[in-house]
Short mmCIF file of C-alpha atoms and ligand atoms in Angstrom, two decimals:
data_model
loop_
_atom_site.label_atom_id
_atom_site.label_comp_id
_atom_site.label_asym_id
_atom_site.label_seq_id
_atom_site.Cartn_x
_atom_site.Cartn_y
_atom_site.Cartn_z
CA MET A 1477 0.00 0.00 0.00
CA LYS A 1478 1.26 3.46 -0.90
CA ASN A 1479 2.79 5.26 2.09
CA HIS A 1480 4.88 7.99 0.41
CA TRP A 1481 3.57 11.22 -1.12
CA ASP A 1482 5.31 14.41 -2.28
CA THR A 1483 3.00 16.44 -0.03
CA VAL A 1484 0.99 15.45 3.04
CA ILE A 1485 -1.62 17.91 4.32
CA VAL A 1486 -2.63 17.66 7.98
CA GLY A 1487 -6.31 18.67 8.16
CA GLY A 1488 -9.19 18.24 5.74
CA GLY A 1489 -11.15 21.43 6.33
CA ILE A 1490 -11.78 23.93 3.55
CA ILE A 1491 -8.15 25.13 3.74
CA GLY A 1492 -6.54 21.67 3.48
CA HIS A 1493 -8.80 20.64 0.61
CA SER A 1494 -8.35 23.91 -1.29
CA ILE A 1495 -4.57 23.43 -1.09
CA SER A 1496 -4.91 19.81 -2.21
CA TYR A 1497 -7.12 20.91 -5.12
CA HIS A 1498 -4.68 23.58 -6.32
CA LEU A 1499 -1.61 21.34 -5.95
CA SER A 1500 -3.09 18.22 -7.53
CA LYS A 1501 -4.59 20.20 -10.39
CA ALA A 1502 -1.03 21.36 -11.11
CA GLY A 1503 0.14 17.71 -11.16
CA ALA A 1504 1.44 17.26 -7.58
CA ASP A 1505 1.23 14.01 -5.61
CA VAL A 1506 -0.87 14.90 -2.52
CA CYS A 1507 -2.47 13.16 0.44
CA VAL A 1508 -4.87 14.86 2.92
CA LEU A 1509 -5.17 13.36 6.42
CA ASP A 1510 -8.09 14.22 8.69
CA LYS A 1511 -8.77 12.78 12.10
CA GLY A 1512 -12.53 13.08 11.51
CA THR A 1513 -14.54 13.30 8.31
CA GLY A 1514 -13.08 16.61 7.14
CA GLY A 1515 -15.12 19.74 6.45
CA ARG A 1516 -17.08 19.28 9.70
CA ARG A 1517 -15.14 21.46 12.15
CA ALA A 1518 -14.86 25.27 11.74
CA THR A 1519 -15.70 24.84 8.06
CA GLY A 1520 -18.98 23.09 8.81
CA ALA A 1521 -19.95 25.80 11.33
CA ALA A 1522 -19.31 28.82 9.10
CA ALA A 1523 -21.94 31.13 7.66
CA GLY A 1524 -20.02 31.27 4.38
CA MET A 1525 -19.91 35.04 3.91
CA LEU A 1526 -17.39 36.37 1.40
CA GLY A 1527 -17.20 39.59 3.38
CA VAL A 1528 -14.26 41.41 1.83
CA HIS A 1529 -15.51 44.82 2.91
CA THR A 1530 -17.02 43.89 6.26
CA GLU A 1531 -13.59 42.46 7.19
CA ASN A 1532 -11.45 45.39 6.02
CA ARG A 1533 -11.53 48.98 7.27
CA THR A 1534 -9.08 50.33 4.69
CA PRO A 1535 -7.57 49.22 1.36
CA GLY A 1536 -4.11 47.60 1.37
CA LEU A 1537 -2.39 44.30 0.59
CA TYR A 1538 -4.63 42.22 2.86
CA HIS A 1539 -7.76 43.74 1.29
CA GLU A 1540 -6.32 42.97 -2.14
CA PHE A 1541 -5.76 39.33 -1.15
CA CYS A 1542 -9.37 39.12 0.08
CA VAL A 1543 -10.68 40.56 -3.22
CA LYS A 1544 -8.60 38.08 -5.24
CA SER A 1545 -9.91 35.16 -3.20
CA ARG A 1546 -13.54 36.27 -3.44
CA ASP A 1547 -13.21 36.75 -7.20
CA MET A 1548 -11.69 33.27 -7.61
CA TYR A 1549 -15.07 31.84 -6.54
CA ASN A 1550 -16.67 33.11 -9.77
CA GLU A 1551 -14.58 30.72 -11.87
CA LEU A 1552 -14.40 28.01 -9.22
CA GLN A 1553 -18.17 27.54 -9.10
CA THR A 1554 -18.19 26.23 -12.69
CA GLU A 1555 -14.81 24.49 -12.49
CA LEU A 1556 -15.72 22.67 -9.25
CA TYR A 1557 -19.11 21.68 -10.60
CA GLN A 1558 -17.44 20.15 -13.65
CA CYS A 1559 -14.96 18.05 -11.69
CA SER A 1560 -17.05 17.22 -8.60
CA GLY A 1561 -20.72 17.55 -9.58
CA ILE A 1562 -21.24 19.84 -6.54
CA ASP A 1563 -22.91 23.26 -6.69
CA ILE A 1564 -21.12 25.44 -4.10
CA GLN A 1565 -24.22 27.70 -3.96
CA LEU A 1566 -22.43 30.95 -4.64
CA THR A 1567 -24.69 33.97 -4.29
CA THR A 1568 -23.67 37.43 -5.36
CA ASN A 1569 -26.66 39.33 -4.00
CA GLY A 1570 -24.52 41.81 -2.10
CA MET A 1571 -24.10 42.69 1.57
CA LEU A 1572 -25.26 45.59 3.75
CA GLN A 1573 -23.11 46.62 6.67
CA ILE A 1574 -25.76 48.19 8.87
CA ALA A 1575 -25.39 50.96 11.46
CA LEU A 1576 -27.45 50.50 14.61
CA ASP A 1577 -26.89 54.04 15.93
CA GLU A 1578 -25.55 57.44 14.86
CA ARG A 1579 -21.97 56.64 15.95
CA GLU A 1580 -21.85 53.52 13.78
CA ALA A 1581 -23.43 55.48 10.91
CA LYS A 1582 -20.63 58.06 11.12
CA GLU A 1583 -17.94 55.33 11.18
CA LEU A 1584 -19.41 53.61 8.13
CA GLN A 1585 -19.67 56.87 6.20
CA GLU A 1586 -15.96 57.46 6.93
CA LYS A 1587 -15.20 53.93 5.72
CA GLN A 1588 -17.06 54.59 2.51
CA GLN A 1589 -14.53 57.33 1.70
CA SER A 1590 -11.83 54.61 1.52
CA PHE A 1591 -13.89 52.36 -0.76
CA PRO A 1592 -15.53 54.43 -3.53
CA SER A 1593 -17.27 51.35 -4.99
CA LEU A 1594 -19.48 51.15 -1.87
CA SER A 1595 -22.50 53.38 -1.45
CA TRP A 1596 -24.11 54.82 1.65
CA LEU A 1597 -27.86 54.39 2.22
CA ASP A 1598 -29.21 56.75 4.88
CA ASP A 1599 -31.98 55.79 7.30
CA ARG A 1600 -34.67 57.19 4.96
CA GLU A 1601 -33.44 55.11 1.99
CA MET A 1602 -33.16 52.05 4.24
CA LYS A 1603 -36.81 52.43 5.30
CA ILE A 1604 -37.88 52.47 1.64
CA ARG A 1605 -35.56 49.77 0.26
CA HIS A 1606 -35.14 47.52 3.31
CA PRO A 1607 -38.29 48.13 5.43
CA TRP A 1608 -37.77 44.97 7.54
CA VAL A 1609 -34.57 46.39 9.12
CA LYS A 1610 -34.45 48.97 11.92
CA SER A 1611 -31.18 50.81 11.25
CA SER A 1612 -29.54 54.24 11.12
CA GLY A 1613 -28.22 53.60 7.61
CA ALA A 1614 -26.04 51.04 5.84
CA LEU A 1615 -23.11 50.62 3.51
CA TRP A 1616 -24.26 48.85 0.37
CA ILE A 1617 -21.59 46.39 -0.79
CA ARG A 1618 -22.74 45.12 -4.15
CA GLU A 1619 -19.81 42.76 -4.94
CA ASP A 1620 -19.72 40.59 -1.78
CA GLY A 1621 -21.85 37.45 -1.33
CA ASN A 1622 -21.74 34.00 0.22
CA VAL A 1623 -21.25 30.28 -0.45
CA LYS A 1624 -22.20 27.04 1.32
CA PRO A 1625 -18.93 26.17 3.13
CA GLU A 1626 -19.34 22.39 3.51
CA LYS A 1627 -20.24 22.17 -0.19
CA VAL A 1628 -17.07 24.09 -1.12
CA ALA A 1629 -14.89 21.81 1.05
CA GLU A 1630 -16.50 18.68 -0.41
CA ALA A 1631 -16.16 20.04 -3.97
CA PHE A 1632 -12.45 20.80 -3.44
CA LYS A 1633 -12.02 17.29 -1.97
CA ARG A 1634 -13.74 15.49 -4.86
CA GLY A 1635 -12.12 17.80 -7.40
CA ALA A 1636 -8.65 17.06 -5.99
CA ARG A 1637 -9.42 13.32 -6.09
CA SER A 1638 -10.35 13.64 -9.76
CA PHE A 1639 -6.80 14.99 -10.30
CA GLY A 1640 -5.31 11.99 -8.46
CA SER A 1641 -4.98 13.14 -4.84
CA THR A 1642 -5.61 10.81 -1.87
CA VAL A 1643 -7.83 11.56 1.15
CA LYS A 1644 -7.60 9.60 4.39
CA ASP A 1645 -10.46 10.46 6.76
CA GLY A 1646 -10.26 9.04 10.27
CA CYS A 1647 -6.46 9.36 10.14
CA PHE A 1648 -5.09 11.16 13.19
CA VAL A 1649 -1.61 12.69 12.91
CA ILE A 1650 0.28 12.02 16.13
CA ARG A 1651 3.85 13.07 15.32
CA ILE A 1652 5.97 14.55 12.53
CA ARG A 1653 9.73 14.12 12.49
CA LYS A 1654 12.60 14.66 10.09
CA SER A 1655 13.58 11.64 8.01
CA GLY A 1656 16.34 12.00 5.40
CA GLN A 1657 15.38 14.77 2.95
CA GLY A 1658 11.73 14.65 4.02
CA TYR A 1659 9.46 13.84 6.96
CA GLU A 1660 7.99 10.80 8.67
CA VAL A 1661 4.38 11.27 9.78
CA THR A 1662 3.14 8.96 12.53
CA THR A 1663 -0.61 8.36 12.41
CA ASN A 1664 -3.10 5.99 14.05
CA GLU A 1665 -2.87 4.03 10.78
CA GLY A 1666 0.93 3.77 10.71
CA GLU A 1667 3.85 5.71 9.21
CA ILE A 1668 3.60 7.92 6.12
CA PHE A 1669 6.52 9.67 4.38
CA ALA A 1670 6.48 12.99 2.55
CA GLU A 1671 8.88 15.57 1.10
CA ARG A 1672 6.65 18.39 2.29
CA ILE A 1673 4.09 18.78 5.05
CA VAL A 1674 1.35 21.41 5.14
CA VAL A 1675 -0.23 21.97 8.57
CA ALA A 1676 -3.85 23.00 7.94
CA ALA A 1677 -5.32 21.75 11.20
CA GLY A 1678 -7.47 24.81 11.97
CA ALA A 1679 -7.86 25.57 15.68
CA ASP A 1680 -5.85 22.39 16.47
CA SER A 1681 -2.72 23.72 14.74
CA GLY A 1682 -1.10 25.05 17.95
CA PRO A 1683 0.93 21.95 18.91
CA TRP A 1684 2.61 21.87 15.49
CA PHE A 1685 4.07 25.35 16.04
CA ARG A 1686 5.42 24.29 19.46
CA GLU A 1687 6.72 20.94 18.15
CA THR A 1688 8.72 22.75 15.46
CA GLY A 1689 10.21 25.36 17.79
CA LEU A 1690 7.92 28.35 17.11
CA PRO A 1691 5.76 30.15 19.67
CA ASN A 1692 2.15 29.00 19.41
CA PRO A 1693 0.17 31.93 17.92
CA MET A 1694 -3.20 30.14 17.85
CA VAL A 1695 -6.18 31.61 19.74
CA PRO A 1696 -9.44 29.62 19.64
CA VAL A 1697 -12.58 31.76 19.34
CA LYS A 1698 -15.86 29.90 19.72
CA GLY A 1699 -18.84 31.04 17.67
CA GLU A 1700 -22.49 29.98 17.98
CA CYS A 1701 -25.16 30.29 15.27
CA PHE A 1702 -28.72 29.31 14.50
CA SER A 1703 -30.82 29.16 11.35
CA ILE A 1704 -34.43 29.72 10.44
CA LYS A 1705 -36.39 28.50 7.44
CA PRO A 1706 -38.74 31.39 6.57
CA ARG A 1707 -42.04 30.62 4.86
CA ASN A 1708 -41.56 33.60 2.53
CA LEU A 1709 -38.16 35.03 1.72
CA LEU A 1710 -38.30 38.77 2.43
CA PHE A 1711 -34.80 39.53 1.18
CA GLN A 1712 -31.76 38.01 -0.54
CA GLU A 1713 -28.98 40.34 0.66
CA THR A 1714 -26.73 39.57 3.62
CA TYR A 1715 -26.90 42.00 6.58
CA PHE A 1716 -23.86 42.48 8.81
CA SER A 1717 -23.44 44.45 12.05
CA PRO A 1718 -20.72 44.31 14.73
CA SER A 1719 -22.84 42.03 16.95
CA PHE A 1720 -24.62 39.75 14.44
CA TYR A 1721 -25.17 38.85 10.81
CA VAL A 1722 -28.13 37.52 8.81
CA VAL A 1723 -27.21 35.42 5.78
CA PRO A 1724 -29.86 34.13 3.35
CA LYS A 1725 -28.65 30.96 1.66
CA ARG A 1726 -29.63 29.69 -1.76
CA ASP A 1727 -31.42 26.68 -0.23
CA GLY A 1728 -33.97 29.00 1.42
CA SER A 1729 -32.64 28.98 5.00
CA ILE A 1730 -31.24 32.05 6.78
CA VAL A 1731 -28.09 31.59 8.87
CA ILE A 1732 -27.81 33.95 11.83
CA GLY A 1733 -24.56 34.36 13.76
CA ALA A 1734 -22.53 34.56 15.75
CA THR A 1735 -21.35 34.78 19.30
CA SER A 1736 -17.64 35.33 19.86
CA ARG A 1737 -15.93 33.73 22.88
CA GLU A 1738 -12.19 34.25 22.77
CA GLY A 1739 -10.11 31.48 24.37
CA ASP A 1740 -13.04 29.03 24.31
CA GLY A 1741 -12.19 25.91 22.31
CA SER A 1742 -15.21 23.88 23.45
CA GLU A 1743 -17.79 22.77 20.92
CA SER A 1744 -21.06 22.77 22.87
CA THR A 1745 -23.73 25.36 21.99
CA SER A 1746 -24.94 27.34 25.01
CA ALA A 1747 -28.62 28.20 25.41
CA GLY A 1748 -27.61 31.63 26.73
CA GLY A 1749 -25.41 32.35 23.74
CA ILE A 1750 -28.22 31.60 21.29
CA ALA A 1751 -30.75 33.52 23.43
CA ASP A 1752 -28.52 36.64 23.49
CA LEU A 1753 -28.02 36.41 19.74
CA MET A 1754 -31.75 36.05 19.10
CA ASP A 1755 -32.47 39.02 21.32
CA GLN A 1756 -30.10 41.28 19.37
CA VAL A 1757 -31.27 40.09 15.95
CA PHE A 1758 -35.02 40.28 16.57
CA ARG A 1759 -34.76 43.85 17.89
CA VAL A 1760 -33.42 44.86 14.47
CA PHE A 1761 -35.34 42.30 12.33
CA PRO A 1762 -38.69 41.94 14.18
CA ALA A 1763 -40.28 40.24 11.13
CA LEU A 1764 -38.02 37.19 11.58
CA ARG A 1765 -39.24 36.44 15.12
CA GLU A 1766 -42.20 34.27 14.07
CA GLU A 1767 -40.37 32.27 11.42
CA PRO A 1768 -39.68 28.53 12.00
CA LEU A 1769 -36.45 27.77 13.84
CA GLU A 1770 -34.36 25.27 11.90
CA LYS A 1771 -31.21 24.35 13.93
CA TRP A 1772 -28.35 25.71 16.04
CA TRP A 1773 -24.67 24.84 16.27
CA SER A 1774 -21.20 26.09 17.20
CA GLY A 1775 -17.64 25.96 15.94
CA VAL A 1776 -14.18 27.13 16.90
CA ARG A 1777 -12.58 29.80 14.74
CA PRO A 1778 -8.82 29.35 14.31
CA GLY A 1779 -7.67 32.79 15.45
CA THR A 1780 -4.08 34.02 15.85
CA SER A 1781 -2.48 36.45 18.27
CA ASP A 1782 -2.23 39.19 15.60
CA GLY A 1783 -5.48 38.37 13.81
CA ARG A 1784 -3.76 37.35 10.58
CA PRO A 1785 -3.56 33.88 8.95
CA VAL A 1786 -0.26 32.02 8.87
CA ILE A 1787 0.54 30.86 5.34
CA GLY A 1788 4.11 29.97 4.49
CA GLU A 1789 7.18 27.88 5.13
CA HIS A 1790 8.67 27.34 8.56
CA PRO A 1791 11.68 29.68 8.89
CA GLN A 1792 14.07 26.86 9.91
CA GLU A 1793 12.39 23.50 9.12
CA LYS A 1794 12.43 23.57 5.33
CA GLY A 1795 9.59 21.56 3.82
CA ILE A 1796 7.14 22.28 6.66
CA PHE A 1797 4.46 24.78 5.68
CA PHE A 1798 1.60 26.30 7.67
CA ALA A 1799 -1.80 27.28 6.26
CA THR A 1800 -3.90 28.08 9.28
CA GLY A 1801 -5.19 30.85 11.54
CA HIS A 1802 -7.85 32.10 9.13
CA TYR A 1803 -10.01 33.14 12.10
CA ARG A 1804 -13.39 34.32 10.72
CA ASN A 1805 -12.28 34.54 7.08
CA GLY A 1806 -11.32 30.99 6.16
CA ILE A 1807 -14.18 30.53 3.70
CA LEU A 1808 -13.44 33.83 2.01
CA LEU A 1809 -9.69 33.12 1.89
CA ALA A 1810 -9.66 29.40 1.01
CA PRO A 1811 -9.21 29.82 -2.77
CA ALA A 1812 -6.33 32.31 -2.52
CA THR A 1813 -4.70 30.27 0.27
CA GLY A 1814 -4.62 27.20 -2.00
CA LYS A 1815 -3.18 29.30 -4.78
CA LEU A 1816 -0.60 30.88 -2.45
CA ILE A 1817 0.71 27.52 -1.20
CA GLN A 1818 0.94 26.27 -4.78
CA SER A 1819 2.81 29.43 -5.76
CA LEU A 1820 5.17 29.10 -2.75
CA PHE A 1821 6.03 25.55 -3.89
CA GLU A 1822 6.69 26.82 -7.43
CA LYS A 1823 8.34 30.09 -6.28
CA GLY A 1824 5.82 32.01 -8.39
CA THR A 1825 4.92 35.70 -8.52
CA PHE A 1826 1.75 35.31 -6.43
CA ALA A 1827 3.91 34.03 -3.57
CA LYS A 1828 6.47 36.84 -3.93
CA LYS A 1829 3.72 39.41 -3.54
CA TYR A 1830 1.97 37.96 -0.48
CA GLU A 1831 4.39 35.71 1.42
CA GLY A 1832 5.65 38.48 3.73
CA LEU A 1833 2.11 39.31 4.81
CA PHE A 1834 1.41 35.85 6.22
CA SER A 1835 4.89 34.54 7.06
CA PRO A 1836 5.21 32.18 10.08
CA ALA A 1837 8.56 33.87 10.78
CA ARG A 1838 6.75 36.87 12.23
CA PHE A 1839 6.04 34.90 15.41
CA GLN A 1840 9.62 33.98 16.22
CA ILE A 1841 11.47 36.30 18.56
CA GLY A 1842 12.93 39.13 16.49
CA GLY A 1843 10.75 38.12 13.52
CA VAL A 1844 9.82 40.83 11.06
CA TYR A 1845 6.14 41.52 10.67
CA GLU A 1846 5.08 44.13 8.18
CA HIS A 1847 1.70 44.59 6.66
CA THR A 1848 -0.94 47.14 5.97
CA ARG A 1849 -4.53 46.33 6.58
C1 FAD B 794 -19.54 30.30 13.77
C2 FAD B 794 -18.54 30.57 12.69
C3 FAD B 794 -18.90 31.36 11.61
C4 FAD B 794 -17.97 31.60 10.57
N1 FAD B 794 -18.36 32.35 9.50
C5 FAD B 794 -17.48 32.58 8.48
C6 FAD B 794 -17.88 33.29 7.33
O1 FAD B 794 -19.04 33.70 7.21
N2 FAD B 794 -16.96 33.53 6.37
C7 FAD B 794 -15.66 33.08 6.46
O2 FAD B 794 -14.85 33.35 5.54
N3 FAD B 794 -15.26 32.37 7.54
C8 FAD B 794 -16.14 32.11 8.55
N4 FAD B 794 -15.74 31.39 9.66
C9 FAD B 794 -14.34 30.99 9.75
C10 FAD B 794 -14.07 29.69 8.97
O3 FAD B 794 -15.03 28.73 9.32
C11 FAD B 794 -12.67 29.18 9.31
O4 FAD B 794 -11.70 30.20 9.18
C12 FAD B 794 -12.31 28.02 8.36
O5 FAD B 794 -13.32 27.05 8.31
C13 FAD B 794 -11.00 27.38 8.78
O6 FAD B 794 -10.82 26.25 7.96
P1 FAD B 794 -9.69 25.19 8.31
O7 FAD B 794 -9.68 24.20 7.23
O8 FAD B 794 -8.43 25.92 8.65
O9 FAD B 794 -10.18 24.54 9.72
P2 FAD B 794 -11.23 23.37 10.03
O10 FAD B 794 -12.42 23.47 9.18
O11 FAD B 794 -11.43 23.38 11.51
O12 FAD B 794 -10.44 22.07 9.58
C14 FAD B 794 -9.31 21.61 10.28
C15 FAD B 794 -9.31 20.09 10.17
O13 FAD B 794 -8.09 19.60 10.71
C16 FAD B 794 -8.36 18.34 11.28
N5 FAD B 794 -7.27 18.03 12.23
C17 FAD B 794 -6.87 18.77 13.29
N6 FAD B 794 -5.83 18.16 13.92
C18 FAD B 794 -5.58 17.03 13.23
C19 FAD B 794 -4.64 15.97 13.39
N7 FAD B 794 -3.73 15.97 14.39
N8 FAD B 794 -4.66 14.94 12.51
C20 FAD B 794 -5.56 14.91 11.49
N9 FAD B 794 -6.48 15.88 11.31
C21 FAD B 794 -6.49 16.93 12.16
C22 FAD B 794 -9.73 18.51 11.93
O14 FAD B 794 -10.40 17.27 12.10
C23 FAD B 794 -10.44 19.43 10.95
O15 FAD B 794 -11.29 18.72 10.04
C24 FAD B 794 -16.65 31.08 10.67
C25 FAD B 794 -16.30 30.28 11.75
C26 FAD B 794 -17.24 29.99 12.75
C27 FAD B 794 -16.86 29.09 13.89
#
């Protein structure tokens, strides 16, 4: 049985499978290992927003990376359908970043100055165009939308398989150690060998930083959500505020999130968390209160100490790469992360442009960390 691959990816969430898809499409020999079924952890909990502008206050390199990743979904939806048969349910109905008081309205109007493609709707226009929302105005973000995260992860997984990659679900990575020019990976199913390792283990990535001599930058941030299945769909746009978001999906349900509990890596959903969320949402969207409740759930966002993903090669252990720490933007950033790892392997121009922004070296003592957000 085969036990040697060019690249082994630890973690089969949306990030691991996007990397596998991009590498195997380019002809690489890849194996993805997941201790569970893959796509069920943070990826399965996500609302799927492609919120480039809700996640950036000003333009800059990080914003540019977000735009590139969001735009990659336009081509990926057809490409992934062709090789996997899965519709990733991309919607491009736009997003509204809503202001709940005058202070937030002022902040959003200032933000609009930095992004001329966005437009400001004052409270009067909101009452006419979005009468179901009680707000003090909103930024209208026409280009941003959402996808169905577990569908994207599954489509990347099947797509990568169609290009020859291997997936081992139920395969827990216990240890990684140097072996000749490459690495030996100890799993519950035995030893596997690889020239390169990519750690894409989401919120569980911390030990792999420590094991390889880097400070652990990972910060788990639990998030809780619920969904409703409205009898009549009032709207198709996504609404986003600092304390909650309302995301209509193409299958007719509306995902509402999310609580934010920093340092909490547990996976249970608290009644109080959902009750607080409902309270905030129904004050602003009273029309949703009577709609049928569908389900509730939670997940752990893979945060980092500086809020930025870690995508790049270990500064000392050549051949070990990290692709983790995507916090609340892993769905948005999955396509560009796959492309960035592929470009790092090939020493391409995409990598030259972005590698400094996400380098793991920034966490070592004396590491250089430069970016503009
Ligand atoms: C409530 C909530 C809402 C969110 N909403 C959005 C959103 O709207 N838009 C957005 O862009 N992002 C959103 N996110 C963030 C997004 O979900 C994450 O950034 C993204 O899913 C991270 O993907 P990942 O593949 O790194 O991690 P995961 O999906 O957690 O995958 C990591 C995988 O690694 C495996 N693994 C770990 N350790 C090992 C090991 N030792 N051996 C083998 N396998 C291992 C796990 O089993 C898991 O399957 C949200 C997150 C949450 C929790």
